[in-house]
Every structure is written in structure tokens, then in C-alpha cells.
Amino acid sequence: MITRKKPELLAPAGNLEKLKFAIHYGADAVYIGGQQFGLRSNAGNFTFDEMREGVAFANKYGAKVYVAANIIAHNENLEGLHEYFKELYDIGIAAVIVADPALIQACREAAPDLEVHISTQASVANWKTAEFWKNEGIPRVVLAREVSVEEIREMKEKVDIEIEAFIHGAMCISYSGRCVLSNHMSARDANRGGCAQSCRWKYDLFEDGIDGTEPISELANEQYSMSSQDMSMVEYLPDLIEAGVDSFKIEGRMKSIHYVATVVNVYRKIIDTYFEDPENYKIDPEWIDEIWKAAQRSLTSGFYYNEPTEKDQLFGRPARIPKYDFAGLVLDYDENTKIATIQQRNNFGVGDEVEFFGPNFYHFKQTITELWDENDEPIDRAKHAMMITKVRLDQPVEKYNMMRKGK
């Protein structure tokens, strides 16, 4: 019988809207980026005022907010560190995620009570490294994506430290994100927040030593010779629970609110179902179907069970992935008329089959038979971005439920 406490479900939040949806759909904690010292310079990073609002919202629901400050710093990046960490502590950030010892030192000097977690960028992949950080007073390490389930089990057996591990999202072709391809290809430093995603580009391959021949990559339909499939542990989460993982991390600060809500919703359901009755836990095929509705690439379990092979890359014929558009956000629902007020996020209209979903894995499908604009005038389609519409529904919905449709 498993007596272990529930692992934390940690979700990405690229902006304030995504933070609120992640928590609303079941995240125990979110990680965000500030406007300095993070690795996602193109994400909708948070101002200090937005952080305050995010922390207040999280506190209301018993959730935590972490800030990623995980650049590999050069001399020019050191200015302002102390003031930054002091401000994060005053705002109420629960922890910072850091890779560079210079930033750890600055945080401890400026805000000694602000918890520090070691980023996946530090490539923690063995129990001795985990022990090193434990002895340095670090309470949690975010593991390299290159570790196996058995290696995690051994770490937990030998070191009393919290382990955070990725369970879903993009995989980096380089070792724990330590990439210089972007620097070389586009003069954008991946380790200081400027990654150009060079590994996601298409490349031609030529046979070594032979000039003037046709590229051998023409034999494949897609020339993604370096691009990895995305990680998904939706079918294997109990293995990580039993190995002792303390925090399950979802990648995707630059993904949509549809992605965040869908993926968090699925893993929340899996975790809760497992702990209700571990001995009789079974995977529900509907959870797998649901995760595919937010997938952008084929899915793999990464390094958790075996060394990845060419089958875990995108090279070759692409898999058929179900395509769904996030079509609308529920703003209100009238129980008497059964009419929902919906903010349009993608074109939809009368005759379309749509699916509504919300927290706690609430789902239903229906065909739209009646549609009005915000002035109660009948319309056939909601064509304009963010327009307010009204739809009669077969089942009740709540504010922040979402509507999607297949492509």
C-alpha cells in the first residue's frame, strides 16, 4: 500500500492568464519567468506587478508560484541580481529555479529566506550530485531529462532531497538544454534566453565524402533530422510516483491556455485517481485521447525506460496527430435559458460539432444549432477575434470552461 504524499503538479505559466488557468484546472504550483535572468526571453514574462497579482491569485487557491532565473550568466548579466531576488522575496514568490552558482549566492545574500531550487540546466543526473546540492542546503533539484526511473529511485533511496521531474512537453536535443546550436546558427544565446530552436529546423543530409549527390534525406517525407518527439508520461505516471518524485513538471511556458488547461486537467485526474485507490488503479483510454488533443508532435517517454532511438525523433513520416482549435472561452451561463456567453478564440458557427471541457475532467460534445452576437442578433458564424457570442447548450457549463473543435 502506497503511503507516500501526493506529488505536486507544477504547471507552466507564460503570462498571467495562463497562470490563472493552470491553477483553475488543478495545478498545485506554477513556474513563471520574470523580465530578467530567465531562459524564455520570448515568453510573456511577468512584471513585478503581474507577479504580485499572480501570487495573490495563487494564495487564494492554496497554490505556489516559482520564478525561473536559470540563465548561465556572463559578467554583463550580474548587475541587478541582489535587487531582483529581494523584490521576488518581498512579492511572496515561493522559490526561485536557478542553475548558476553566482545567482544562488546572490539570492542567499539578498533574500536568505527565499527557497532555491536547482534547475534542469544544471544537469543533475546522479545521486552524488543530488547529495552535493543537499549538502549545500538546497531542498529541491529539477532533474536532467536524461535520467531513468531506476536512477530516480536510487537517488531517493540515498539522498533526502525533493526531486522535481518533467512529465510532459518538449524535449531538447542537447543535454538538459546545454545547447550552442542557436548561438552558431543565429547568434542568439540559448543559455541566456535567446534559443532560436535550431534543432526544430529542417536539414538535408548528404552521404559523407560524396560531392554533388542528391541529399539522402529526400528519402524521408520530413527532414527533421535533429528534432525530438515530445515527452508524455500519461500512461506511466505511477512508476514515477512509486520512484519517489515529489513534483511533476509540465513544460510549456510559451504554449497556449488550451494546452495548459488540457494537460493540467489530465494529469490532475491521473494523480487523484491513483491516490484514491493505488492497488486498483488503471489507465483510462480517455485520458490518452485527451492528451493528444493538445499534442503538437508525436509523443515519447524519453529516457525514463530506455535510451531513445530514431523512433523517438521526428525524422521520417510524421504521425497523424488529432488537430483541435481552441474555439471559445465560457464567460457566463444562464441556467434558466441554458445559454452560455462565449468569447470567440477561433472561427466557429452553426452546424459545427464542438466539445466543451472544464476542471475535474468535465466533458461533453454537441452540435451548435443556435448562435447570437452580444446584442442577441442571430448569426451563422463567429468570425471576429474575441467577439462575444451566445450559444444554447445541451449541458451546463461554468465560467472558464473551454470550447474546442476539430480541424
Short mmCIF file of C-alpha atoms in Angstrom, two decimals:
data_model
loop_
_atom_site.label_atom_id
_atom_site.label_comp_id
_atom_site.label_asym_id
_atom_site.label_seq_id
_atom_site.Cartn_x
_atom_site.Cartn_y
_atom_site.Cartn_z
CA MET A 1 0.00 0.00 0.00
CA ILE A 2 1.42 3.39 -1.05
CA THR A 3 1.53 5.86 1.83
CA ARG A 4 3.56 8.50 0.02
CA LYS A 5 2.14 12.03 -0.13
CA LYS A 6 0.72 13.27 -3.41
CA PRO A 7 3.34 14.77 -5.70
CA GLU A 8 2.98 18.41 -6.56
CA LEU A 9 1.60 19.14 -10.03
CA LEU A 10 3.68 22.01 -11.41
CA ALA A 11 2.47 23.84 -14.50
CA PRO A 12 3.99 26.41 -16.85
CA ALA A 13 2.62 29.95 -16.90
CA GLY A 14 3.93 32.20 -19.65
CA ASN A 15 1.67 35.06 -18.62
CA LEU A 16 -0.94 36.00 -16.04
CA GLU A 17 -3.85 34.47 -17.95
CA LYS A 18 -2.04 31.13 -18.23
CA LEU A 19 -1.18 31.24 -14.52
CA LYS A 20 -4.84 31.59 -13.59
CA PHE A 21 -5.96 28.83 -15.96
CA ALA A 22 -3.24 26.45 -14.77
CA ILE A 23 -4.36 26.84 -11.16
CA HIS A 24 -8.06 26.79 -12.04
CA TYR A 25 -7.58 23.47 -13.87
CA GLY A 26 -5.75 21.82 -10.98
CA ALA A 27 -2.09 22.85 -10.71
CA ASP A 28 -0.63 22.90 -7.20
CA ALA A 29 2.09 25.31 -8.31
CA VAL A 30 3.16 27.26 -11.37
CA TYR A 31 6.54 28.42 -12.61
CA ILE A 32 6.92 31.74 -14.36
CA GLY A 33 9.66 33.94 -15.75
CA GLY A 34 10.47 37.48 -14.80
CA GLN A 35 11.80 40.08 -17.21
CA GLN A 36 15.39 39.23 -16.28
CA PHE A 37 17.61 36.17 -15.79
CA GLY A 38 15.30 33.56 -17.38
CA LEU A 39 15.61 31.23 -20.38
CA ARG A 40 12.41 32.17 -22.20
CA SER A 41 13.00 35.73 -23.34
CA ASN A 42 10.22 35.42 -25.94
CA ALA A 43 7.57 34.31 -23.46
CA GLY A 44 5.11 36.80 -21.97
CA ASN A 45 7.31 37.28 -18.94
CA PHE A 46 5.97 38.84 -15.77
CA THR A 47 6.47 42.34 -14.47
CA PHE A 48 6.71 42.70 -10.69
CA ASP A 49 3.12 43.98 -10.57
CA GLU A 50 1.92 40.94 -12.53
CA MET A 51 3.83 38.71 -10.15
CA ARG A 52 2.02 40.30 -7.22
CA GLU A 53 -1.33 39.67 -8.85
CA GLY A 54 -0.31 36.11 -9.71
CA VAL A 55 0.85 35.36 -6.17
CA ALA A 56 -2.37 36.80 -4.72
CA PHE A 57 -4.43 34.59 -7.06
CA ALA A 58 -2.34 31.52 -6.24
CA ASN A 59 -2.60 32.14 -2.50
CA LYS A 60 -6.38 32.28 -2.82
CA TYR A 61 -6.36 28.70 -4.13
CA GLY A 62 -3.56 27.35 -1.94
CA ALA A 63 -1.07 27.22 -4.83
CA LYS A 64 2.54 28.37 -5.10
CA VAL A 65 4.44 30.49 -7.62
CA TYR A 66 8.07 29.78 -8.55
CA VAL A 67 10.26 32.02 -10.71
CA ALA A 68 12.77 30.61 -13.19
CA ALA A 69 16.05 32.56 -13.07
CA ASN A 70 18.08 29.86 -14.74
CA ILE A 71 20.38 31.58 -17.21
CA ILE A 72 24.06 30.72 -17.39
CA ALA A 73 25.29 34.22 -16.55
CA HIS A 74 28.16 36.12 -18.12
CA ASN A 75 29.77 39.09 -16.40
CA GLU A 76 27.37 41.51 -18.04
CA ASN A 77 24.38 39.62 -16.59
CA LEU A 78 25.36 40.02 -12.95
CA GLU A 79 24.13 43.57 -12.45
CA GLY A 80 20.87 43.87 -10.55
CA LEU A 81 20.80 40.34 -9.15
CA HIS A 82 20.52 41.31 -5.50
CA GLU A 83 17.73 43.79 -6.09
CA TYR A 84 15.85 41.27 -8.25
CA PHE A 85 15.88 38.47 -5.69
CA LYS A 86 15.00 40.83 -2.86
CA GLU A 87 11.96 42.00 -4.84
CA LEU A 88 10.87 38.40 -5.55
CA TYR A 89 11.01 37.60 -1.85
CA ASP A 90 9.01 40.71 -0.92
CA ILE A 91 6.37 39.81 -3.53
CA GLY A 92 5.88 36.37 -1.96
CA ILE A 93 7.44 34.09 -4.57
CA ALA A 94 7.75 30.61 -3.03
CA ALA A 95 11.05 29.63 -4.70
CA VAL A 96 13.44 30.51 -7.48
CA ILE A 97 14.75 27.98 -10.00
CA VAL A 98 18.45 28.62 -10.57
CA ALA A 99 21.34 26.94 -12.43
CA ASP A 100 24.29 29.30 -11.97
CA PRO A 101 26.17 29.34 -8.61
CA ALA A 102 26.58 33.12 -8.94
CA LEU A 103 22.81 33.51 -8.87
CA ILE A 104 22.48 31.12 -5.93
CA GLN A 105 24.99 33.19 -3.98
CA ALA A 106 23.29 36.46 -4.88
CA CYS A 107 19.90 35.09 -3.83
CA ARG A 108 21.23 33.92 -0.48
CA GLU A 109 22.85 37.29 0.18
CA ALA A 110 19.84 39.37 -0.85
CA ALA A 111 16.97 37.11 0.28
CA PRO A 112 18.26 34.33 2.56
CA ASP A 113 14.75 33.04 3.26
CA LEU A 114 13.84 32.69 -0.42
CA GLU A 115 13.93 28.99 -1.31
CA VAL A 116 16.27 27.95 -4.12
CA HIS A 117 15.66 25.01 -6.46
CA ILE A 118 18.35 23.74 -8.83
CA SER A 119 17.28 24.00 -12.48
CA THR A 120 17.35 21.18 -15.02
CA GLN A 121 20.02 23.32 -16.75
CA ALA A 122 22.43 22.10 -14.04
CA SER A 123 22.06 18.53 -15.39
CA VAL A 124 21.50 16.70 -12.10
CA ALA A 125 21.66 13.09 -13.28
CA ASN A 126 23.11 11.06 -10.37
CA TRP A 127 22.67 10.70 -6.65
CA LYS A 128 26.09 12.12 -5.76
CA THR A 129 25.24 15.38 -7.49
CA ALA A 130 21.91 15.44 -5.68
CA GLU A 131 23.81 14.85 -2.44
CA PHE A 132 26.16 17.73 -3.24
CA TRP A 133 23.25 20.15 -3.58
CA LYS A 134 21.63 18.72 -0.45
CA ASN A 135 24.82 19.45 1.48
CA GLU A 136 24.73 22.99 0.07
CA GLY A 137 21.36 23.49 1.72
CA ILE A 138 19.28 23.14 -1.45
CA PRO A 139 15.87 21.49 -0.74
CA ARG A 140 14.96 20.53 -4.33
CA VAL A 141 16.64 19.61 -7.61
CA VAL A 142 14.98 19.59 -11.02
CA LEU A 143 16.41 16.52 -12.70
CA ALA A 144 18.00 16.36 -16.10
CA ARG A 145 15.61 14.87 -18.62
CA GLU A 146 18.22 12.20 -19.35
CA VAL A 147 17.64 10.14 -16.19
CA SER A 148 15.74 6.86 -15.91
CA VAL A 149 13.05 5.79 -13.47
CA GLU A 150 15.53 3.44 -11.78
CA GLU A 151 18.07 6.23 -11.37
CA ILE A 152 15.41 8.38 -9.71
CA ARG A 153 14.55 5.53 -7.36
CA GLU A 154 18.20 5.22 -6.33
CA MET A 155 18.52 8.97 -5.80
CA LYS A 156 15.54 8.98 -3.43
CA GLU A 157 16.87 5.96 -1.56
CA LYS A 158 20.27 7.56 -0.98
CA VAL A 159 19.53 11.27 -0.62
CA ASP A 160 16.83 13.03 1.39
CA ILE A 161 16.08 15.74 -1.14
CA GLU A 162 12.99 16.75 -3.10
CA ILE A 163 13.04 15.68 -6.72
CA GLU A 164 11.23 17.54 -9.47
CA ALA A 165 10.96 15.73 -12.80
CA PHE A 166 9.45 16.56 -16.17
CA ILE A 167 6.43 14.51 -17.18
CA HIS A 168 5.20 16.30 -20.29
CA GLY A 169 6.32 18.67 -23.01
CA ALA A 170 9.14 19.47 -25.39
CA MET A 171 12.44 17.62 -25.22
CA CYS A 172 15.74 19.29 -26.04
CA ILE A 173 18.15 17.56 -28.41
CA SER A 174 21.06 18.81 -26.29
CA TYR A 175 21.95 17.57 -22.84
CA SER A 176 19.49 19.25 -20.48
CA GLY A 177 19.27 22.26 -22.74
CA ARG A 178 23.01 22.94 -22.82
CA CYS A 179 22.91 23.95 -26.47
CA VAL A 180 25.09 26.23 -28.57
CA LEU A 181 23.44 25.49 -31.93
CA SER A 182 21.37 28.63 -31.59
CA ASN A 183 24.48 30.70 -30.89
CA HIS A 184 26.16 29.32 -34.02
CA MET A 185 23.16 29.47 -36.35
CA SER A 186 21.61 32.78 -35.33
CA ALA A 187 23.91 34.46 -32.77
CA ARG A 188 21.21 34.00 -30.14
CA ASP A 189 22.43 32.55 -26.84
CA ALA A 190 20.21 29.63 -25.81
CA ASN A 191 21.68 29.65 -22.31
CA ARG A 192 20.75 33.27 -21.77
CA GLY A 193 17.17 33.10 -23.02
CA GLY A 194 17.57 33.52 -26.76
CA CYS A 195 17.14 29.99 -28.15
CA ALA A 196 16.22 30.05 -31.85
CA GLN A 197 15.04 26.42 -31.76
CA SER A 198 17.69 25.45 -34.33
CA CYS A 199 17.10 21.75 -33.66
CA ARG A 200 13.50 22.18 -34.86
CA TRP A 201 14.58 23.34 -38.32
CA LYS A 202 14.61 21.08 -41.37
CA TYR A 203 18.01 19.88 -42.60
CA ASP A 204 19.22 18.00 -45.64
CA LEU A 205 21.54 15.04 -45.08
CA PHE A 206 24.31 14.05 -47.51
CA GLU A 207 26.41 10.92 -47.65
CA ASP A 208 29.83 11.65 -46.16
CA GLY A 209 32.65 12.20 -48.66
CA ILE A 210 30.49 12.34 -51.79
CA ASP A 211 30.01 15.69 -53.51
CA GLY A 212 27.23 16.71 -55.83
CA THR A 213 24.79 13.95 -54.95
CA GLU A 214 21.17 14.36 -54.04
CA PRO A 215 20.54 14.64 -50.29
CA ILE A 216 19.69 11.28 -48.76
CA SER A 217 17.08 12.99 -46.59
CA GLU A 218 14.84 13.18 -49.66
CA LEU A 219 14.02 9.57 -48.88
CA ALA A 220 12.02 10.85 -45.92
CA ASN A 221 8.90 12.99 -46.08
CA GLU A 222 10.14 15.38 -43.40
CA GLN A 223 13.74 16.41 -42.82
CA TYR A 224 13.56 16.87 -39.05
CA SER A 225 16.86 15.11 -38.53
CA MET A 226 17.51 16.51 -35.03
CA SER A 227 14.07 17.26 -33.64
CA SER A 228 12.86 15.12 -30.75
CA GLN A 229 9.35 13.96 -30.14
CA ASP A 230 7.66 15.49 -27.09
CA MET A 231 7.56 13.75 -23.73
CA SER A 232 4.38 12.29 -22.31
CA MET A 233 4.19 10.14 -19.17
CA VAL A 234 0.40 9.99 -19.15
CA GLU A 235 0.47 6.19 -19.35
CA TYR A 236 3.28 5.67 -16.84
CA LEU A 237 2.81 8.18 -14.03
CA PRO A 238 2.51 5.56 -11.22
CA ASP A 239 6.09 4.47 -11.94
CA LEU A 240 7.33 7.97 -11.10
CA ILE A 241 5.08 8.21 -8.06
CA GLU A 242 6.47 4.94 -6.70
CA ALA A 243 10.03 6.00 -7.52
CA GLY A 244 9.52 8.94 -5.17
CA VAL A 245 9.21 12.00 -7.41
CA ASP A 246 7.98 14.95 -5.34
CA SER A 247 6.98 17.35 -8.10
CA PHE A 248 5.67 16.58 -11.59
CA LYS A 249 6.67 19.31 -14.02
CA ILE A 250 4.93 20.18 -17.29
CA GLU A 251 6.94 22.04 -19.94
CA GLY A 252 5.39 24.83 -21.97
CA ARG A 253 5.54 28.45 -20.82
CA MET A 254 5.14 29.53 -24.45
CA LYS A 255 2.20 27.20 -25.14
CA SER A 256 -1.47 28.27 -25.30
CA ILE A 257 -4.01 28.33 -22.47
CA HIS A 258 -5.74 25.46 -24.26
CA TYR A 259 -2.55 23.39 -23.94
CA VAL A 260 -2.04 24.35 -20.29
CA ALA A 261 -5.64 23.66 -19.29
CA THR A 262 -5.87 20.36 -21.19
CA VAL A 263 -2.59 18.88 -19.97
CA VAL A 264 -3.02 20.01 -16.35
CA ASN A 265 -6.57 18.65 -16.35
CA VAL A 266 -5.40 15.21 -17.49
CA TYR A 267 -2.53 14.85 -15.04
CA ARG A 268 -4.64 16.19 -12.17
CA LYS A 269 -7.16 13.44 -12.91
CA ILE A 270 -4.45 10.75 -13.10
CA ILE A 271 -2.81 11.76 -9.81
CA ASP A 272 -6.09 11.99 -7.93
CA THR A 273 -7.41 8.71 -9.34
CA TYR A 274 -4.22 6.88 -8.44
CA PHE A 275 -4.26 8.06 -4.84
CA GLU A 276 -7.92 7.21 -4.39
CA ASP A 277 -7.11 3.51 -4.84
CA PRO A 278 -3.49 2.73 -5.81
CA GLU A 279 -3.95 -1.01 -5.71
CA ASN A 280 -6.69 -0.98 -8.33
CA TYR A 281 -5.51 1.92 -10.46
CA LYS A 282 -5.99 1.54 -14.22
CA ILE A 283 -5.26 3.95 -17.02
CA ASP A 284 -8.38 5.30 -18.68
CA PRO A 285 -8.04 5.42 -22.51
CA GLU A 286 -9.96 8.70 -22.44
CA TRP A 287 -7.02 10.34 -20.66
CA ILE A 288 -4.73 9.33 -23.51
CA ASP A 289 -7.21 10.59 -26.10
CA GLU A 290 -7.44 13.89 -24.26
CA ILE A 291 -3.69 14.45 -24.08
CA TRP A 292 -3.46 14.04 -27.85
CA LYS A 293 -5.88 16.94 -28.29
CA ALA A 294 -3.16 19.27 -27.03
CA ALA A 295 -0.25 17.49 -28.73
CA GLN A 296 1.86 19.34 -31.29
CA ARG A 297 4.23 16.46 -32.08
CA SER A 298 4.45 12.70 -31.63
CA LEU A 299 4.95 11.56 -28.03
CA THR A 300 7.65 9.55 -26.29
CA SER A 301 8.61 8.54 -22.74
CA GLY A 302 12.08 10.00 -23.33
CA PHE A 303 14.90 8.49 -21.26
CA TYR A 304 12.75 7.08 -18.46
CA TYR A 305 12.89 3.46 -19.65
CA ASN A 306 15.44 3.18 -22.45
CA GLU A 307 17.96 5.19 -24.36
CA PRO A 308 15.96 6.97 -27.10
CA THR A 309 16.38 5.75 -30.67
CA GLU A 310 15.49 7.11 -34.09
CA LYS A 311 11.90 6.16 -33.25
CA ASP A 312 11.87 8.94 -30.66
CA GLN A 313 12.83 11.55 -33.26
CA LEU A 314 10.55 13.33 -35.72
CA PHE A 315 12.62 12.31 -38.74
CA GLY A 316 10.60 10.43 -41.30
CA ARG A 317 6.89 10.19 -41.91
CA PRO A 318 5.04 12.34 -39.33
CA ALA A 319 2.48 10.68 -37.11
CA ARG A 320 -1.16 11.58 -37.56
CA ILE A 321 -1.96 13.92 -34.68
CA PRO A 322 -5.55 14.97 -33.97
CA LYS A 323 -5.87 18.70 -34.62
CA TYR A 324 -8.10 20.84 -32.44
CA ASP A 325 -8.67 24.58 -32.28
CA PHE A 326 -9.39 26.36 -29.02
CA ALA A 327 -12.61 27.97 -30.24
CA GLY A 328 -14.13 29.75 -27.27
CA LEU A 329 -13.97 30.62 -23.59
CA VAL A 330 -17.08 30.49 -21.40
CA LEU A 331 -17.70 33.81 -19.65
CA ASP A 332 -21.16 33.11 -18.20
CA TYR A 333 -24.02 30.61 -18.21
CA ASP A 334 -27.75 31.14 -17.63
CA GLU A 335 -29.29 28.03 -16.08
CA ASN A 336 -32.83 29.11 -16.99
CA THR A 337 -32.27 29.63 -20.71
CA LYS A 338 -29.35 27.19 -20.99
CA ILE A 339 -27.47 29.88 -22.91
CA ALA A 340 -23.73 30.38 -22.45
CA THR A 341 -21.89 33.61 -23.14
CA ILE A 342 -18.70 32.70 -25.00
CA GLN A 343 -15.70 34.76 -26.04
CA GLN A 344 -14.59 33.62 -29.50
CA ARG A 345 -10.99 32.44 -29.82
CA ASN A 346 -11.30 30.76 -33.25
CA ASN A 347 -13.90 30.76 -36.04
CA PHE A 348 -16.95 28.61 -35.27
CA GLY A 349 -20.59 28.60 -36.22
CA VAL A 350 -23.95 26.90 -36.62
CA GLY A 351 -23.58 23.28 -37.69
CA ASP A 352 -20.15 22.79 -36.10
CA GLU A 353 -19.63 19.92 -33.66
CA VAL A 354 -17.77 21.29 -30.64
CA GLU A 355 -16.54 19.93 -27.35
CA PHE A 356 -16.77 21.69 -24.01
CA PHE A 357 -14.42 20.83 -21.16
CA GLY A 358 -13.62 22.10 -17.71
CA PRO A 359 -11.81 21.23 -14.46
CA ASN A 360 -12.29 17.79 -12.90
CA PHE A 361 -12.30 16.28 -16.38
CA TYR A 362 -15.77 17.55 -17.27
CA HIS A 363 -16.53 16.98 -20.99
CA PHE A 364 -19.39 16.88 -23.45
CA LYS A 365 -19.88 17.28 -27.20
CA GLN A 366 -22.71 18.86 -29.11
CA THR A 367 -23.57 20.47 -32.43
CA ILE A 368 -24.19 24.22 -32.42
CA THR A 369 -27.75 24.84 -33.53
CA GLU A 370 -28.31 28.44 -32.35
CA LEU A 371 -25.85 31.34 -32.20
CA TRP A 372 -26.26 35.02 -31.35
CA ASP A 373 -23.96 38.04 -31.09
CA GLU A 374 -23.67 40.13 -27.93
CA ASN A 375 -26.71 42.17 -28.98
CA ASP A 376 -28.83 38.99 -29.23
CA GLU A 377 -28.93 39.17 -33.03
CA PRO A 378 -28.87 35.72 -34.72
CA ILE A 379 -25.67 34.97 -36.63
CA ASP A 380 -24.35 31.98 -38.55
CA ARG A 381 -20.69 32.23 -37.59
CA ALA A 382 -18.46 33.88 -35.01
CA LYS A 383 -15.87 35.25 -37.42
CA HIS A 384 -14.22 38.06 -35.48
CA ALA A 385 -11.44 37.57 -32.96
CA MET A 386 -12.51 37.81 -29.32
CA MET A 387 -16.11 38.67 -30.23
CA ILE A 388 -18.77 37.94 -27.59
CA THR A 389 -21.33 35.33 -28.62
CA LYS A 390 -24.18 33.39 -27.07
CA VAL A 391 -24.84 29.68 -27.62
CA ARG A 392 -27.62 27.40 -26.40
CA LEU A 393 -26.10 24.29 -24.83
CA ASP A 394 -27.23 20.74 -24.15
CA GLN A 395 -25.46 20.60 -20.77
CA PRO A 396 -24.48 23.20 -18.16
CA VAL A 397 -21.08 24.89 -18.18
CA GLU A 398 -19.19 27.19 -15.83
CA LYS A 399 -17.06 30.28 -16.22
CA TYR A 400 -13.56 29.37 -17.51
CA ASN A 401 -14.80 26.20 -19.22
CA MET A 402 -13.44 25.98 -22.76
CA MET A 403 -14.84 25.07 -26.15
CA ARG A 404 -12.74 23.34 -28.82
CA LYS A 405 -13.44 21.98 -32.26
CA GLY A 406 -11.67 19.55 -34.52
CA LYS A 407 -9.95 20.82 -37.65
#
